[in-house]
Amino acid sequence: MNTRKIGDVILDIQNISLRFGGVKALTDISFNVREHEIRSIIGPNGAGKSSMLNCINGVYTPSEGSITFRGQTFSHMNSRQVAEMGVARTFQNLALFKGMSVIDNIMTGRNLKIRSNILMQALRNPLGIGPAQREEIRHREFVEHIIDFLEIQAWRKTPVGQLPYGLQKRVDLGRALAMEPQVLLLDEPMAGMNVEEKQDMCRFILDVNDEFGTTIVLIEHDMGVVMDISDRVVVLDYGKKIGDGAPDEVRNNEDVIRAYLGAGH
Ligand SMILES: Nc1ncnc2c1ncn2[C@@H]1O[C@H](COP(=O)(O)OP(=O)(O)OP(=O)(O)O)[C@@H](O)[C@H]1O
Ligand SMILES: [Mg+2]
């Protein structure tokens, strides 16, 4: 665990339940996330971890409960609205454009900001072409900054589909960072990676948290990683919360140990 200053609650999940027909994917889940924290969600396969992130970022609408982000409470908000509020995410299965270059993929994360700003300028100054172009240059510079930060300069123009899997995951992180999120939701960013790729990804997550001050909600199966980098951990099992606390508390929680042994982990 690192020693950054953890702030107030930025994201508060209150009594969230989610059903798919007869399947109760989530049952009455509550937990909060503090500013600048690395907050992990763990649990066996099918526990409801991805569903939880999907509720937070507006992909699913929970059947019960509410989510408060920076004091604003919502239960029905679409992904775009959540993104505009400052929540970005990466997906368990990569959502990149394989035929497009690294730089263009990361730029897609910037589109949200570009579109809203260009519209604002058009409203303020209908004939002004110059400011929009300057704006575009600033966005490109920001994307270049992310590319440097993630150390992927060598592949800027390479189609993403030609990159090794570990680098594709890094580009996906870059796309999310391009949104300049306050909260970053990461769904298994290290799944399928070799040890070296995992170490790199771990370092980038810690650097994002440290240098950009981004709050991170992380789903991860690798217990070593989770115990190393998390400030606090939520444990889900069959859609229910069975543990919540500092890594050491969670590691020694009997319900958690039982859930993992039972699931064959
Ligand atoms: N779109 C959906 N339609 C129907 N059932 C779903 C849907 N999404 C998730 N589920 C079900 O909800 C439960 C929780 O799934 P979820 O994907 O959230 O688990 P998870 O903890 O992310 O698992 P994994 O570790 O395998 O990624 C599972 O029983 C799953 O089959
Ligand atoms: Mg999942």
Tab-separated table of C-alpha atoms and ligand atoms in Angstrom:
chain	number	residue	atom	x	y	z
A	1	MET	CA	0.000	0.000	0.000
A	2	ASN	CA	1.302	3.447	-0.789
A	3	THR	CA	1.056	6.576	1.326
A	4	ARG	CA	-0.763	9.118	-0.844
A	5	LYS	CA	-3.286	11.393	0.821
A	6	ILE	CA	-6.730	9.812	0.546
A	7	GLY	CA	-9.561	12.376	0.367
A	8	ASP	CA	-13.320	12.460	0.914
A	9	VAL	CA	-15.806	10.015	-0.580
A	10	ILE	CA	-16.020	10.701	-4.335
A	11	LEU	CA	-18.201	7.735	-5.310
A	12	ASP	CA	-20.859	6.265	-3.044
A	13	ILE	CA	-22.652	3.060	-4.052
A	14	GLN	CA	-25.862	2.636	-2.077
A	15	ASN	CA	-27.907	-0.583	-1.912
A	16	ILE	CA	-27.453	-1.539	-5.550
A	17	SER	CA	-29.349	-4.573	-6.824
A	18	LEU	CA	-29.361	-5.805	-10.403
A	19	ARG	CA	-31.302	-8.663	-11.988
A	20	PHE	CA	-31.141	-10.376	-15.353
A	21	GLY	CA	-34.431	-12.233	-15.522
A	22	GLY	CA	-34.106	-14.834	-12.755
A	23	VAL	CA	-30.402	-14.145	-12.135
A	24	LYS	CA	-29.587	-11.822	-9.251
A	25	ALA	CA	-26.289	-10.420	-10.490
A	26	LEU	CA	-26.050	-7.961	-7.563
A	27	THR	CA	-27.896	-7.946	-4.248
A	28	ASP	CA	-27.970	-4.861	-2.036
A	29	ILE	CA	-24.369	-3.789	-2.580
A	30	SER	CA	-23.063	-0.709	-0.765
A	31	PHE	CA	-19.522	0.612	-0.610
A	32	ASN	CA	-17.734	3.874	-1.190
A	33	VAL	CA	-14.620	5.055	-2.958
A	34	ARG	CA	-12.478	7.877	-1.628
A	35	GLU	CA	-10.687	10.457	-3.694
A	36	HIS	CA	-7.179	9.337	-4.838
A	37	GLU	CA	-7.821	5.828	-3.562
A	38	ILE	CA	-7.043	2.570	-5.354
A	39	ARG	CA	-10.165	0.569	-4.531
A	40	SER	CA	-10.257	-3.012	-5.756
A	41	ILE	CA	-13.226	-5.274	-6.373
A	42	ILE	CA	-12.446	-8.984	-6.174
A	43	GLY	CA	-14.457	-12.191	-6.195
A	44	PRO	CA	-14.780	-15.518	-8.029
A	45	ASN	CA	-15.973	-15.714	-11.665
A	46	GLY	CA	-19.569	-14.588	-12.038
A	47	ALA	CA	-19.530	-12.787	-8.664
A	48	GLY	CA	-20.902	-9.589	-10.228
A	49	LYS	CA	-17.734	-7.488	-10.497
A	50	SER	CA	-18.150	-6.370	-14.126
A	51	SER	CA	-21.877	-5.865	-13.537
A	52	MET	CA	-20.981	-3.474	-10.711
A	53	LEU	CA	-18.769	-1.400	-12.998
A	54	ASN	CA	-21.498	-1.471	-15.636
A	55	CYS	CA	-23.916	0.011	-13.104
A	56	ILE	CA	-21.442	2.723	-12.113
A	57	ASN	CA	-20.787	3.834	-15.667
A	58	GLY	CA	-24.377	3.683	-16.869
A	59	VAL	CA	-24.228	0.599	-19.115
A	60	TYR	CA	-26.743	-1.160	-16.814
A	61	THR	CA	-29.506	0.480	-14.822
A	62	PRO	CA	-29.732	-1.090	-11.375
A	63	SER	CA	-33.173	-2.361	-10.327
A	64	GLU	CA	-32.652	-0.815	-6.897
A	65	GLY	CA	-30.266	1.588	-5.198
A	66	SER	CA	-28.425	4.720	-6.197
A	67	ILE	CA	-24.952	5.967	-6.966
A	68	THR	CA	-23.612	9.315	-5.791
A	69	PHE	CA	-20.698	10.821	-7.679
A	70	ARG	CA	-19.205	13.993	-6.168
A	71	GLY	CA	-22.410	14.704	-4.289
A	72	GLN	CA	-24.696	14.154	-7.296
A	73	THR	CA	-26.999	11.162	-6.900
A	74	PHE	CA	-28.250	9.181	-9.877
A	75	SER	CA	-29.849	5.863	-10.655
A	76	HIS	CA	-30.616	6.324	-14.363
A	77	MET	CA	-27.793	7.818	-16.326
A	78	ASN	CA	-26.382	6.720	-19.663
A	79	SER	CA	-22.707	5.997	-20.311
A	80	ARG	CA	-22.138	9.269	-22.083
A	81	GLN	CA	-23.518	11.316	-19.218
A	82	VAL	CA	-21.397	9.388	-16.724
A	83	ALA	CA	-18.325	9.901	-18.909
A	84	GLU	CA	-19.016	13.626	-19.095
A	85	MET	CA	-19.159	13.732	-15.303
A	86	GLY	CA	-15.597	12.384	-15.198
A	87	VAL	CA	-15.778	8.588	-15.017
A	88	ALA	CA	-13.843	6.571	-17.614
A	89	ARG	CA	-13.362	2.841	-17.921
A	90	THR	CA	-11.527	0.079	-19.676
A	91	PHE	CA	-13.279	-3.148	-20.599
A	92	GLN	CA	-12.612	-6.776	-19.741
A	93	ASN	CA	-12.695	-7.492	-23.471
A	94	LEU	CA	-10.774	-4.829	-25.347
A	95	ALA	CA	-12.928	-2.211	-27.063
A	96	LEU	CA	-10.302	-0.798	-29.429
A	97	PHE	CA	-10.475	-0.209	-33.191
A	98	LYS	CA	-7.984	-2.837	-34.369
A	99	GLY	CA	-7.351	-1.322	-37.797
A	100	MET	CA	-6.717	2.178	-36.466
A	101	SER	CA	-3.370	3.483	-35.231
A	102	VAL	CA	-2.447	3.826	-31.572
A	103	ILE	CA	-2.706	7.608	-31.753
A	104	ASP	CA	-6.136	7.542	-33.411
A	105	ASN	CA	-7.459	5.038	-30.894
A	106	ILE	CA	-6.342	7.208	-27.997
A	107	MET	CA	-7.830	10.233	-29.767
A	108	THR	CA	-11.262	8.538	-29.682
A	109	GLY	CA	-11.124	8.953	-25.903
A	110	ARG	CA	-10.744	12.667	-26.500
A	111	ASN	CA	-13.803	12.977	-28.763
A	112	LEU	CA	-16.161	13.641	-25.913
A	113	LYS	CA	-14.244	16.801	-25.033
A	114	ILE	CA	-13.668	17.860	-28.642
A	115	ARG	CA	-17.335	17.671	-29.614
A	116	SER	CA	-18.617	19.603	-26.635
A	117	ASN	CA	-15.962	22.305	-26.983
A	118	ILE	CA	-16.440	22.777	-30.701
A	119	LEU	CA	-20.161	23.137	-30.157
A	120	MET	CA	-19.532	25.728	-27.442
A	121	GLN	CA	-17.255	27.692	-29.782
A	122	ALA	CA	-19.755	27.525	-32.632
A	123	LEU	CA	-22.373	28.978	-30.347
A	124	ARG	CA	-20.093	31.737	-29.111
A	125	ASN	CA	-18.416	32.535	-32.413
A	126	PRO	CA	-20.171	31.090	-35.507
A	127	LEU	CA	-17.457	32.231	-37.967
A	128	GLY	CA	-14.436	31.321	-35.869
A	129	ILE	CA	-12.415	28.589	-37.507
A	130	GLY	CA	-9.109	29.466	-35.847
A	131	PRO	CA	-9.993	28.637	-32.246
A	132	ALA	CA	-11.356	25.229	-33.224
A	133	GLN	CA	-8.089	24.401	-34.977
A	134	ARG	CA	-6.068	25.570	-31.996
A	135	GLU	CA	-8.298	23.410	-29.842
A	136	GLU	CA	-7.589	20.408	-32.084
A	137	ILE	CA	-3.844	21.007	-31.711
A	138	ARG	CA	-4.162	21.128	-27.945
A	139	HIS	CA	-6.042	17.807	-27.982
A	140	ARG	CA	-3.347	16.216	-30.148
A	141	GLU	CA	-0.687	17.497	-27.733
A	142	PHE	CA	-2.533	15.970	-24.830
A	143	VAL	CA	-2.729	12.633	-26.616
A	144	GLU	CA	1.026	12.806	-27.333
A	145	HIS	CA	1.591	13.430	-23.634
A	146	ILE	CA	-0.334	10.246	-22.802
A	147	ILE	CA	1.644	8.307	-25.408
A	148	ASP	CA	4.897	9.479	-23.778
A	149	PHE	CA	3.559	8.721	-20.320
A	150	LEU	CA	2.655	5.146	-21.317
A	151	GLU	CA	5.952	4.714	-23.180
A	152	ILE	CA	4.350	3.676	-26.463
A	153	GLN	CA	5.984	6.305	-28.723
A	154	ALA	CA	7.516	3.605	-30.933
A	155	TRP	CA	4.053	2.364	-31.950
A	156	ARG	CA	2.227	5.678	-32.401
A	157	LYS	CA	1.311	4.957	-36.022
A	158	THR	CA	0.977	1.167	-35.740
A	159	PRO	CA	-2.487	-0.360	-36.187
A	160	VAL	CA	-3.513	-1.578	-32.744
A	161	GLY	CA	-4.394	-5.058	-34.044
A	162	GLN	CA	-0.700	-5.650	-34.855
A	163	LEU	CA	0.477	-5.030	-31.296
A	164	PRO	CA	1.043	-7.715	-28.669
A	165	TYR	CA	-1.881	-8.095	-26.263
A	166	GLY	CA	-0.104	-6.391	-23.350
A	167	LEU	CA	0.478	-3.258	-25.421
A	168	GLN	CA	-3.130	-3.264	-26.648
A	169	LYS	CA	-4.231	-3.172	-23.016
A	170	ARG	CA	-1.914	-0.204	-22.487
A	171	VAL	CA	-3.465	1.615	-25.461
A	172	ASP	CA	-6.899	0.930	-23.981
A	173	LEU	CA	-5.701	2.564	-20.757
A	174	GLY	CA	-4.470	5.512	-22.857
A	175	ARG	CA	-7.900	5.863	-24.484
A	176	ALA	CA	-9.514	6.061	-21.040
A	177	LEU	CA	-6.871	8.536	-19.788
A	178	ALA	CA	-7.534	10.780	-22.787
A	179	MET	CA	-10.877	11.554	-21.160
A	180	GLU	CA	-8.991	13.076	-18.189
A	181	PRO	CA	-11.217	11.174	-15.789
A	182	GLN	CA	-11.460	11.820	-12.078
A	183	VAL	CA	-12.399	8.201	-11.566
A	184	LEU	CA	-11.001	5.396	-13.695
A	185	LEU	CA	-12.734	2.009	-13.699
A	186	LEU	CA	-10.405	-0.815	-14.768
A	187	ASP	CA	-11.915	-4.224	-15.528
A	188	GLU	CA	-9.112	-6.790	-15.310
A	189	PRO	CA	-6.414	-4.644	-16.946
A	190	MET	CA	-3.834	-7.403	-16.404
A	191	ALA	CA	-5.841	-10.440	-17.482
A	192	GLY	CA	-3.977	-12.642	-19.957
A	193	MET	CA	-0.672	-10.847	-19.428
A	194	ASN	CA	2.717	-12.374	-18.703
A	195	VAL	CA	4.596	-11.421	-15.528
A	196	GLU	CA	6.573	-8.620	-17.146
A	197	GLU	CA	3.504	-7.094	-18.809
A	198	LYS	CA	1.684	-7.249	-15.458
A	199	GLN	CA	4.525	-5.448	-13.714
A	200	ASP	CA	4.447	-2.717	-16.356
A	201	MET	CA	0.677	-2.311	-16.082
A	202	CYS	CA	0.917	-2.178	-12.288
A	203	ARG	CA	3.492	0.570	-12.502
A	204	PHE	CA	1.324	2.583	-14.928
A	205	ILE	CA	-1.737	2.252	-12.690
A	206	LEU	CA	0.271	3.468	-9.698
A	207	ASP	CA	1.746	6.330	-11.766
A	208	VAL	CA	-1.692	7.411	-13.042
A	209	ASN	CA	-2.957	7.401	-9.474
A	210	ASP	CA	0.079	9.271	-8.201
A	211	GLU	CA	0.852	11.766	-10.959
A	212	PHE	CA	-2.652	12.552	-12.246
A	213	GLY	CA	-4.308	12.046	-8.850
A	214	THR	CA	-6.881	9.793	-10.522
A	215	THR	CA	-9.099	7.696	-8.281
A	216	ILE	CA	-9.015	4.057	-9.404
A	217	VAL	CA	-11.559	1.257	-9.097
A	218	LEU	CA	-9.820	-1.961	-10.096
A	219	ILE	CA	-11.179	-5.436	-10.798
A	220	GLU	CA	-8.356	-7.930	-10.680
A	221	HIS	CA	-7.972	-11.673	-10.141
A	222	ASP	CA	-4.254	-11.641	-9.315
A	223	MET	CA	-4.265	-11.534	-5.502
A	224	GLY	CA	-0.602	-10.553	-5.323
A	225	VAL	CA	-1.318	-7.433	-7.352
A	226	VAL	CA	-4.505	-6.615	-5.455
A	227	MET	CA	-2.866	-6.954	-2.045
A	228	ASP	CA	0.133	-4.903	-3.200
A	229	ILE	CA	-1.491	-1.859	-4.735
A	230	SER	CA	-4.977	-1.486	-3.191
A	231	ASP	CA	-5.870	0.888	-0.396
A	232	ARG	CA	-9.133	-0.983	0.261
A	233	VAL	CA	-10.801	-4.036	-1.235
A	234	VAL	CA	-14.467	-5.020	-1.712
A	235	VAL	CA	-15.188	-8.744	-2.048
A	236	LEU	CA	-18.226	-10.005	-3.960
A	237	ASP	CA	-19.519	-13.569	-4.133
A	238	TYR	CA	-22.703	-14.605	-5.948
A	239	GLY	CA	-23.704	-10.936	-6.209
A	240	LYS	CA	-23.356	-10.274	-2.478
A	241	LYS	CA	-20.754	-8.291	-0.612
A	242	ILE	CA	-18.874	-10.631	1.738
A	243	GLY	CA	-15.914	-8.462	2.667
A	244	ASP	CA	-14.732	-4.859	2.656
A	245	GLY	CA	-11.606	-3.348	4.126
A	246	ALA	CA	-7.847	-2.964	3.972
A	247	PRO	CA	-6.006	-5.762	2.123
A	248	ASP	CA	-4.903	-7.416	5.372
A	249	GLU	CA	-8.418	-7.429	6.830
A	250	VAL	CA	-9.860	-8.940	3.666
A	251	ARG	CA	-7.122	-11.541	3.406
A	252	ASN	CA	-7.973	-12.805	6.899
A	253	ASN	CA	-11.767	-12.653	6.495
A	254	GLU	CA	-13.152	-16.194	6.863
A	255	ASP	CA	-16.046	-15.665	4.440
A	256	VAL	CA	-13.584	-14.501	1.822
A	257	ILE	CA	-11.259	-17.453	2.364
A	258	ARG	CA	-14.229	-19.827	2.128
A	259	ALA	CA	-15.537	-18.230	-1.095
A	260	TYR	CA	-12.146	-18.550	-2.737
A	261	LEU	CA	-11.500	-22.100	-1.583
A	262	GLY	CA	-15.019	-23.090	-2.629
A	263	ALA	CA	-14.491	-21.607	-6.065
A	264	GLY	CA	-11.263	-23.538	-6.449
A	265	HIS	CA	-8.993	-20.476	-6.449
B	1	LIG	N1	-25.963	-9.050	-19.918
B	1	LIG	C1	-26.226	-10.077	-19.096
B	1	LIG	N2	-27.326	-10.854	-19.282
B	1	LIG	C2	-27.615	-11.880	-18.456
B	1	LIG	N3	-26.847	-12.233	-17.425
B	1	LIG	C3	-25.722	-11.517	-17.187
B	1	LIG	C4	-25.344	-10.409	-18.014
B	1	LIG	N4	-24.196	-9.881	-17.547
B	1	LIG	C5	-23.853	-10.619	-16.470
B	1	LIG	N5	-24.772	-11.600	-16.266
B	1	LIG	C6	-24.744	-12.596	-15.156
B	1	LIG	O1	-24.542	-11.872	-13.951
B	1	LIG	C7	-23.653	-12.573	-13.098
B	1	LIG	C8	-22.457	-11.688	-12.797
B	1	LIG	O2	-21.658	-11.541	-13.970
B	1	LIG	P1	-20.401	-10.589	-14.067
B	1	LIG	O3	-19.946	-10.587	-15.466
B	1	LIG	O4	-20.733	-9.276	-13.448
B	1	LIG	O5	-19.358	-11.356	-13.121
B	1	LIG	P2	-17.809	-11.083	-12.901
B	1	LIG	O6	-17.603	-11.060	-11.414
B	1	LIG	O7	-17.349	-9.906	-13.661
B	1	LIG	O8	-17.145	-12.421	-13.459
B	1	LIG	P3	-15.716	-12.653	-14.221
B	1	LIG	O9	-14.685	-12.725	-13.121
B	1	LIG	O10	-15.883	-13.972	-14.870
B	1	LIG	O11	-15.492	-11.542	-15.162
B	1	LIG	C9	-23.292	-13.873	-13.803
B	1	LIG	O12	-24.172	-14.871	-13.333
B	1	LIG	C10	-23.560	-13.554	-15.260
B	1	LIG	O13	-23.899	-14.712	-15.968
B	2	MG	MG	-16.019	-9.628	-15.181
